[in-house]
């Protein structure tokens, strides 16, 4: 909306006196009913995330919606099919957001012929065309994004696709073995496992800044991929899979792209955080980057996984970040710190599954704070570390709300953690929504 207003009169866009993050009530203008809001009630819960707003409606536009903080939360051109809205219709927390988008499709007279099956067919053909007689290497982590992307690649080019799983020493308990079983036994994917844990921990020594962690991990990932690609190509020279490896597949999602977008010239937008599979890439990649999921949200990736006949249990698995536990150990990453967060994460996940809450929660994890607090165990004074637990509900991962656990669940988890994990004396729960917080803490 700000861009439309700016294009029709720059003086109309100003910094807001109050920021607006989270739910707001949108009041539809009864005097200016709009086809965009056809079939929707007023007031309407919508999800905001902004610090600027309009101080006037641009020439030839009218107001079609307001909130308590914004007199121009939705605008429309008087005679042309131009609409501007302050909120996010695409996120699950905006009630009626899909209906708005459906109305807009009708306004545009666009064909309604897109479906996930067609997307899969088109991507398979695109991958085959790009790779041609060569081969491709793919980064996999065992998460739903890279698993679905790997299955798509395997469907397209079969044994010419080589999935590479890098054990970076930043994984959850027994993660490496679980990923190996999942990708080989369940999906039949050609998997190469690289143990690079010592290299990653050495590279992260004395690093505390989260952006630096992500970029270091991203650069080292690419270095290892290139080394592995050469090794695979050399081994394939005497097989029926000859051909140079010219493509690197990654499970980048649209949410990764948005959060990693750099500041544009003349704007005030900033990089939220660099994802290791976008912001951390070096310019001298050397091979082409193939991202079949780049324009999809998380819920769409899961739908695609089911279309590709990936077991539902794998499709609904909670996400795990590419940088791994490096961004869940706040501060310097060391083996003892990693072990603490692994043990806590295992307890938290076990209790969530026992309570039958795993499918109700979109993502859950533990973070180790670089802080200590005084505690007492028995009659002994303790000066130990603090853990933050986080669990969120979301569909698209662009917005999220904290999960409301019952009190007895929180008591049970907290008691297990301080009793079973040496070095922890305090347990906190993160209630912050996204926005203003991100899902991960780093």
Coordinates of C-alpha atoms in Angstrom, one line a residue:
X1 CA 0.0 0.0 0.0
X2 CA 2.8 2.4 0.8
X3 CA 4.4 1.9 -2.6
X4 CA 1.1 2.6 -4.3
X5 CA 0.6 5.7 -2.2
X6 CA 4.2 6.8 -2.8
X7 CA 3.8 6.5 -6.5
X8 CA 0.7 8.7 -6.4
X9 CA 2.0 11.3 -4.0
X10 CA 5.2 10.9 -1.9
X11 CA 4.0 13.1 0.9
X12 CA 1.2 10.7 1.9
X13 CA 3.6 8.1 3.5
X14 CA 4.9 8.9 7.0
X15 CA 6.3 7.2 10.1
X16 CA 3.5 6.2 12.4
X17 CA 3.3 7.5 15.9
X18 CA 2.5 4.0 17.1
X19 CA 3.9 0.8 15.7
X20 CA 1.4 -2.0 14.9
X21 CA 2.5 -5.6 15.2
X22 CA 0.0 -8.5 15.6
X23 CA -3.8 -8.6 15.4
X24 CA -5.8 -5.5 14.7
X25 CA -9.5 -5.0 14.0
X26 CA -10.2 -3.8 10.4
X27 CA -13.4 -1.8 10.0
X28 CA -14.8 -1.9 6.5
X29 CA -16.1 1.4 5.1
X30 CA -19.8 0.9 4.6
X31 CA -19.9 4.1 2.5
X32 CA -17.3 2.6 0.1
X33 CA -18.1 -1.1 -0.2
X34 CA -15.3 -2.9 -2.1
X35 CA -15.3 -6.1 -4.2
X36 CA -12.0 -6.9 -2.4
X37 CA -13.9 -7.5 0.8
X38 CA -17.1 -9.1 -0.6
X39 CA -18.5 -11.7 1.7
X40 CA -16.4 -10.6 4.7
X41 CA -17.7 -9.3 8.0
X42 CA -16.7 -6.0 9.8
X43 CA -14.8 -5.8 12.0
X44 CA -12.3 -8.3 10.6
X45 CA -9.2 -9.6 12.5
X46 CA -6.1 -8.9 10.4
X47 CA -2.4 -9.3 11.1
X48 CA -0.3 -6.1 11.1
X49 CA 3.5 -5.6 10.9
X50 CA 4.5 -2.0 10.3
X51 CA 5.8 1.2 11.7
X52 CA 4.8 3.6 9.0
X53 CA 1.4 4.5 7.6
X54 CA -0.5 6.9 5.3
X55 CA -1.4 10.4 6.6
X56 CA -3.8 11.0 3.7
X57 CA -5.4 9.0 0.9
X58 CA -3.6 9.5 -2.5
X59 CA -5.4 11.3 -5.4
X60 CA -8.1 9.3 -7.1
X61 CA -8.2 6.7 -4.2
X62 CA -10.8 6.2 -1.5
X63 CA -10.6 4.6 1.9
X64 CA -12.2 1.1 2.2
X65 CA -10.9 0.0 5.6
X66 CA -9.6 1.5 8.8
X67 CA -8.1 0.4 12.2
X68 CA -7.8 2.2 15.5
X69 CA -4.2 3.0 14.6
X70 CA -4.6 3.8 10.9
X71 CA -7.3 5.8 9.2
X72 CA -6.2 4.4 5.9
X73 CA -5.6 0.7 6.5
X74 CA -7.1 -0.3 3.1
X75 CA -7.5 1.9 0.0
X76 CA -8.9 1.5 -3.6
X77 CA -8.6 3.5 -6.8
X78 CA -11.9 5.1 -7.8
X79 CA -12.0 3.7 -11.3
X80 CA -9.1 1.3 -11.8
X81 CA -8.6 -2.2 -10.1
X82 CA -5.8 -0.9 -7.8
X83 CA -6.0 -1.9 -4.1
X84 CA -3.6 -1.2 -1.2
X85 CA -3.8 -2.8 2.2
X86 CA -1.7 -2.2 5.3
X87 CA -2.0 -5.8 6.7
X88 CA -1.0 -9.2 5.5
X89 CA -3.8 -11.2 3.8
X90 CA -1.6 -14.2 3.0
X91 CA -0.9 -15.2 6.6
X92 CA -3.1 -17.6 8.6
X93 CA -3.7 -15.1 11.4
X94 CA -5.7 -12.8 9.1
X95 CA -9.3 -14.0 9.2
X96 CA -10.7 -14.1 5.7
X97 CA -7.3 -13.6 4.1
X98 CA -7.8 -16.4 1.6
X99 CA -11.2 -15.0 0.8
X100 CA -9.7 -11.6 0.0
X101 CA -7.1 -13.2 -2.3
X102 CA -9.9 -15.2 -3.9
X103 CA -11.9 -12.0 -4.5
X104 CA -8.8 -10.4 -6.0
X105 CA -8.4 -13.3 -8.4
X106 CA -12.0 -12.8 -9.5
X107 CA -11.4 -9.0 -9.9
X108 CA -8.4 -9.9 -12.2
X109 CA -10.5 -12.4 -14.2
X110 CA -7.5 -14.8 -13.7
X111 CA -7.8 -18.5 -14.6
X112 CA -8.1 -20.9 -11.6
X113 CA -6.1 -23.7 -13.0
X114 CA -3.1 -24.0 -10.6
X115 CA -2.8 -27.0 -8.3
X116 CA 0.1 -28.7 -6.5
X117 CA 0.0 -31.7 -8.9
X118 CA 0.6 -29.3 -11.8
X119 CA 3.3 -27.6 -9.9
X120 CA 5.1 -30.9 -9.3
X121 CA 4.9 -31.8 -13.0
X122 CA 6.2 -28.5 -14.1
X123 CA 9.1 -28.6 -11.6
X124 CA 10.1 -32.1 -12.7
X125 CA 10.3 -31.0 -16.3
X126 CA 12.2 -27.8 -15.4
X127 CA 14.7 -29.8 -13.4
X128 CA 15.3 -32.3 -16.2
X129 CA 15.7 -29.5 -18.7
X130 CA 18.2 -27.6 -16.5
X131 CA 20.3 -30.6 -15.5
X132 CA 20.3 -32.2 -18.9
X133 CA 23.0 -34.9 -19.4
X134 CA 24.8 -33.7 -16.2
X135 CA 24.3 -34.4 -12.5
X136 CA 23.1 -32.5 -9.5
X137 CA 24.1 -32.5 -5.9
X138 CA 21.6 -31.6 -3.1
X139 CA 21.8 -30.3 0.4
X140 CA 19.6 -32.3 2.8
X141 CA 19.0 -32.0 6.5
X142 CA 16.2 -34.4 7.1
X143 CA 13.7 -31.6 7.5
X144 CA 10.5 -31.4 5.5
X145 CA 11.9 -28.7 3.1
X146 CA 15.0 -30.5 2.0
X147 CA 13.3 -33.9 2.1
X148 CA 10.6 -32.7 -0.3
X149 CA 13.1 -31.0 -2.6
X150 CA 15.3 -34.1 -2.7
X151 CA 12.3 -36.3 -3.5
X152 CA 11.4 -33.9 -6.4
X153 CA 15.0 -34.1 -7.7
X154 CA 15.0 -37.9 -7.4
X155 CA 11.7 -38.0 -9.3
X156 CA 13.1 -35.8 -12.0
X157 CA 16.6 -37.2 -12.6
X158 CA 16.8 -40.4 -10.6
X159 CA 20.3 -41.7 -9.7
X160 CA 21.9 -38.6 -11.3
X161 CA 20.8 -36.7 -8.1
X162 CA 23.2 -37.1 -5.2
X163 CA 21.8 -36.0 -1.8
X164 CA 24.5 -34.8 0.6
X165 CA 23.9 -34.7 4.3
X166 CA 26.6 -32.8 6.2
X167 CA 26.9 -33.8 9.9
X168 CA 28.0 -30.4 11.1
X169 CA 28.1 -31.3 14.8
X170 CA 25.2 -28.9 15.4
X171 CA 22.4 -31.5 15.2
X172 CA 19.9 -32.8 17.7
X173 CA 20.3 -36.1 19.5
X174 CA 20.7 -39.1 17.1
X175 CA 19.8 -36.8 14.2
X176 CA 22.4 -38.1 11.7
X177 CA 21.3 -41.7 12.0
X178 CA 17.6 -40.7 11.8
X179 CA 18.2 -38.7 8.6
X180 CA 20.1 -41.5 7.0
X181 CA 17.4 -44.0 7.6
X182 CA 14.7 -41.6 6.4
X183 CA 16.2 -40.7 3.1
X184 CA 17.6 -44.1 2.1
X185 CA 15.1 -46.6 3.6
X186 CA 11.9 -44.6 3.1
X187 CA 12.6 -42.6 0.0
X188 CA 15.3 -44.5 -1.8
X189 CA 17.4 -41.4 -2.3
X190 CA 21.1 -41.7 -3.2
X191 CA 22.7 -40.3 0.0
X192 CA 26.2 -39.3 0.8
X193 CA 27.0 -38.5 4.5
X194 CA 29.9 -36.1 5.2
X195 CA 31.2 -35.8 8.8
X196 CA 32.4 -32.2 9.1
X197 CA 31.6 -31.6 12.7
X198 CA 35.2 -30.7 13.7
X199 CA 35.5 -28.2 10.8
X200 CA 32.3 -26.4 11.8
X201 CA 33.1 -26.2 15.5
X202 CA 36.5 -24.9 14.7
X203 CA 35.1 -22.2 12.4
X204 CA 32.6 -21.1 15.0
X205 CA 35.2 -20.8 17.8
X206 CA 34.8 -17.5 19.7
X207 CA 32.0 -16.3 17.4
X208 CA 28.9 -14.9 19.2
X209 CA 27.2 -12.7 16.7
X210 CA 24.2 -14.6 15.2
X211 CA 24.6 -13.2 11.7
X212 CA 28.3 -14.1 11.7
X213 CA 27.3 -17.7 12.8
X214 CA 24.9 -18.0 9.9
X215 CA 27.3 -16.7 7.3
X216 CA 30.2 -18.8 8.5
X217 CA 28.0 -21.9 8.4
X218 CA 26.7 -21.0 5.0
X219 CA 30.1 -20.5 3.5
X220 CA 31.5 -23.7 5.0
X221 CA 28.5 -25.6 3.7
X222 CA 29.1 -24.5 0.2
X223 CA 32.8 -25.3 0.4
X224 CA 32.0 -28.8 1.6
X225 CA 29.4 -29.2 -1.2
X226 CA 31.9 -28.3 -3.8
X227 CA 34.5 -30.7 -2.4
X228 CA 31.9 -33.5 -2.3
X229 CA 30.7 -32.7 -5.8
X230 CA 34.2 -33.2 -7.2
X231 CA 34.5 -36.5 -5.2
X232 CA 31.2 -37.8 -6.5
X233 CA 32.0 -36.8 -10.1
X234 CA 35.3 -38.6 -10.0
X235 CA 33.7 -41.7 -8.6
X236 CA 31.1 -41.6 -11.3
X237 CA 33.6 -41.6 -14.1
X238 CA 33.6 -45.4 -14.3
X239 CA 29.9 -45.8 -13.8
X240 CA 26.8 -45.2 -15.9
X241 CA 26.3 -41.8 -14.2
X242 CA 29.1 -39.9 -16.0
X243 CA 28.6 -36.2 -16.4
X244 CA 29.7 -33.1 -14.6
X245 CA 27.9 -31.9 -11.5
X246 CA 26.7 -28.4 -12.5
X247 CA 23.8 -27.9 -10.1
X248 CA 23.4 -27.5 -6.3
X249 CA 19.8 -28.1 -5.0
X250 CA 18.7 -26.4 -1.8
X251 CA 15.4 -26.4 0.0
X252 CA 15.0 -22.7 0.2
X253 CA 11.4 -21.5 0.9
X254 CA 9.8 -18.1 0.1
X255 CA 9.9 -17.2 3.8
X256 CA 13.7 -17.7 3.8
X257 CA 13.9 -15.3 0.8
X258 CA 11.8 -12.7 2.5
X259 CA 13.7 -12.8 5.8
X260 CA 17.1 -12.7 4.0
X261 CA 16.3 -9.9 1.5
X262 CA 18.9 -7.2 1.8
X263 CA 18.2 -3.6 2.2
X264 CA 17.2 -2.0 -1.1
X265 CA 18.6 1.3 -2.2
X266 CA 16.2 4.1 -1.2
X267 CA 14.2 2.0 1.2
X268 CA 14.3 1.4 5.0
X269 CA 13.7 -2.3 4.9
X270 CA 16.4 -4.5 6.4
X271 CA 17.7 -8.0 6.5
X272 CA 15.9 -9.8 9.3
X273 CA 18.4 -12.7 9.3
X274 CA 20.5 -14.4 6.8
X275 CA 19.5 -18.0 6.2
X276 CA 22.4 -20.3 5.5
X277 CA 20.8 -21.3 2.2
X278 CA 20.4 -17.7 0.9
X279 CA 22.3 -15.0 2.7
X280 CA 25.4 -17.1 3.5
X281 CA 26.2 -18.0 -0.1
X282 CA 29.5 -16.7 -1.5
X283 CA 29.5 -15.0 -4.8
X284 CA 31.9 -17.5 -6.3
X285 CA 29.5 -20.5 -6.0
X286 CA 31.0 -22.2 -9.0
X287 CA 27.9 -24.3 -9.8
X288 CA 24.3 -23.3 -10.5
X289 CA 21.8 -23.0 -7.7
X290 CA 18.6 -24.9 -8.1
X291 CA 15.8 -24.1 -5.6
X292 CA 12.6 -25.9 -6.6
X293 CA 10.6 -24.7 -3.5
X294 CA 11.7 -21.1 -3.6
X295 CA 8.2 -19.7 -4.3
X296 CA 6.4 -21.9 -1.7
X297 CA 5.4 -21.5 1.9
X298 CA 5.8 -24.2 4.5
X299 CA 2.2 -25.4 4.3
X300 CA 2.5 -25.7 0.5
X301 CA 5.7 -27.7 0.8
X302 CA 3.9 -30.2 3.0
X303 CA 1.1 -30.4 0.5
X304 CA 3.7 -31.0 -2.3
X305 CA 5.3 -33.8 -0.1
X306 CA 2.0 -35.6 0.1
X307 CA 1.6 -35.2 -3.7
X308 CA 4.9 -36.9 -4.0
X309 CA 3.8 -39.7 -1.7
X310 CA 6.2 -38.9 1.1
X311 CA 4.9 -40.4 4.4
X312 CA 2.7 -38.0 6.3
X313 CA 4.9 -38.4 9.4
X314 CA 7.8 -36.9 7.5
X315 CA 5.7 -34.1 5.9
X316 CA 4.5 -33.0 9.3
X317 CA 7.8 -33.1 11.1
X318 CA 8.7 -29.9 12.9
X319 CA 11.3 -27.7 11.1
X320 CA 14.9 -27.6 12.1
X321 CA 17.1 -24.7 11.0
X322 CA 19.9 -25.1 8.6
X323 CA 22.5 -23.6 11.0
X324 CA 21.2 -26.2 13.5
X325 CA 21.9 -25.7 17.3
X326 CA 24.4 -23.0 16.6
X327 CA 21.5 -20.5 16.6
X328 CA 19.9 -22.2 19.6
X329 CA 23.1 -21.8 21.7
X330 CA 23.1 -18.1 22.2
X331 CA 26.6 -16.8 22.4
X332 CA 29.7 -19.0 21.7
X333 CA 29.1 -22.5 20.4
X334 CA 31.0 -25.2 22.3
X335 CA 30.6 -28.9 22.7
X336 CA 29.4 -28.6 26.4
X337 CA 26.8 -26.0 25.5
X338 CA 25.6 -28.1 22.6
X339 CA 25.2 -31.1 24.8
X340 CA 23.1 -29.1 27.3
X341 CA 20.7 -27.9 24.6
X342 CA 20.5 -31.4 23.0
X343 CA 19.4 -32.9 26.3
X344 CA 16.8 -30.2 27.0
X345 CA 15.4 -30.4 23.5
X346 CA 15.0 -34.2 23.8
X347 CA 13.1 -33.9 27.1
X348 CA 10.9 -31.1 25.7
X349 CA 10.0 -33.1 22.5
X350 CA 9.4 -36.3 24.5
X351 CA 6.9 -34.6 26.7
X352 CA 5.2 -32.9 23.8
X353 CA 4.7 -36.3 22.1
X354 CA 3.6 -38.0 25.3
X355 CA 0.9 -35.3 25.8
X356 CA -0.3 -35.8 22.2
X357 CA 0.5 -32.2 21.3
X358 CA 3.1 -32.7 18.5
X359 CA 0.6 -32.1 15.7
X360 CA -1.0 -29.1 17.4
X361 CA 2.4 -27.4 17.5
X362 CA 4.1 -26.1 14.4
X363 CA 7.6 -25.9 15.8
X364 CA 9.2 -26.3 19.2
X365 CA 12.7 -26.2 20.6
X366 CA 15.0 -25.1 23.4
X367 CA 17.5 -22.3 23.5
X368 CA 20.4 -21.9 25.9
X369 CA 21.0 -18.4 27.1
X370 CA 24.5 -17.0 27.6
X371 CA 23.5 -16.1 31.2
X372 CA 23.6 -17.7 34.6
X373 CA 21.4 -17.4 37.7
X374 CA 21.6 -18.5 41.3
X375 CA 19.7 -21.6 42.3
X376 CA 19.6 -24.1 45.1
X377 CA 19.6 -27.9 44.8
X378 CA 19.3 -29.7 48.1
X379 CA 21.3 -27.5 50.4
X380 CA 23.8 -26.6 47.8
X381 CA 24.1 -23.2 46.1
X382 CA 24.1 -23.4 42.3
X383 CA 25.2 -20.8 39.8
X384 CA 24.0 -22.3 36.5
X385 CA 22.6 -21.6 33.1
X386 CA 19.2 -20.6 31.9
X387 CA 17.1 -22.3 29.2
X388 CA 14.3 -20.8 27.2
X389 CA 11.6 -23.1 25.7
X390 CA 9.6 -22.0 22.6
X391 CA 6.7 -23.5 20.8
X392 CA 4.5 -21.8 18.2
X393 CA 1.5 -22.3 16.1
X394 CA 1.4 -21.2 12.5
X395 CA 0.5 -22.4 9.0
X396 CA 2.8 -20.3 6.7
X397 CA 5.6 -19.5 9.2
X398 CA 5.4 -15.8 8.2
X399 CA 3.5 -15.1 11.4
X400 CA 3.2 -17.2 14.5
X401 CA 1.7 -17.2 18.0
X402 CA 3.1 -18.9 21.1
X403 CA 1.5 -22.2 22.1
X404 CA -0.4 -22.1 25.4
X405 CA 0.7 -25.2 27.4
X406 CA -1.3 -26.3 30.4
X407 CA 0.3 -25.4 33.7
X408 CA 0.9 -29.0 34.7
X409 CA 2.7 -29.6 31.4
X410 CA 5.1 -26.7 32.1
X411 CA 5.7 -27.8 35.6
X412 CA 6.5 -31.4 34.5
X413 CA 8.9 -30.3 31.7
X414 CA 10.7 -27.7 34.0
X415 CA 11.1 -30.3 36.7
X416 CA 12.6 -32.9 34.4
X417 CA 15.0 -30.4 32.9
X418 CA 16.5 -29.1 36.1
X419 CA 16.6 -32.6 37.5
X420 CA 18.1 -34.4 34.5
X421 CA 20.3 -31.8 32.8
X422 CA 23.4 -30.9 34.6
X423 CA 24.3 -27.2 34.3
X424 CA 20.7 -25.8 34.2
X425 CA 18.9 -24.2 37.1
X426 CA 16.2 -22.0 35.4
X427 CA 13.6 -22.6 32.7
X428 CA 11.7 -19.9 30.9
X429 CA 9.0 -19.9 28.3
X430 CA 9.0 -17.5 25.3
X431 CA 5.5 -16.0 24.8
X432 CA 6.5 -13.7 22.0
X433 CA 4.5 -13.8 18.7
X434 CA 6.0 -13.4 15.2
X435 CA 6.1 -10.4 14.6
X436 CA 7.7 -8.8 16.5
X437 CA 9.8 -11.8 17.3
X438 CA 11.1 -14.3 14.8
X439 CA 10.5 -18.0 15.4
X440 CA 14.1 -18.8 16.1
X441 CA 15.9 -16.5 18.7
X442 CA 18.9 -16.0 16.4

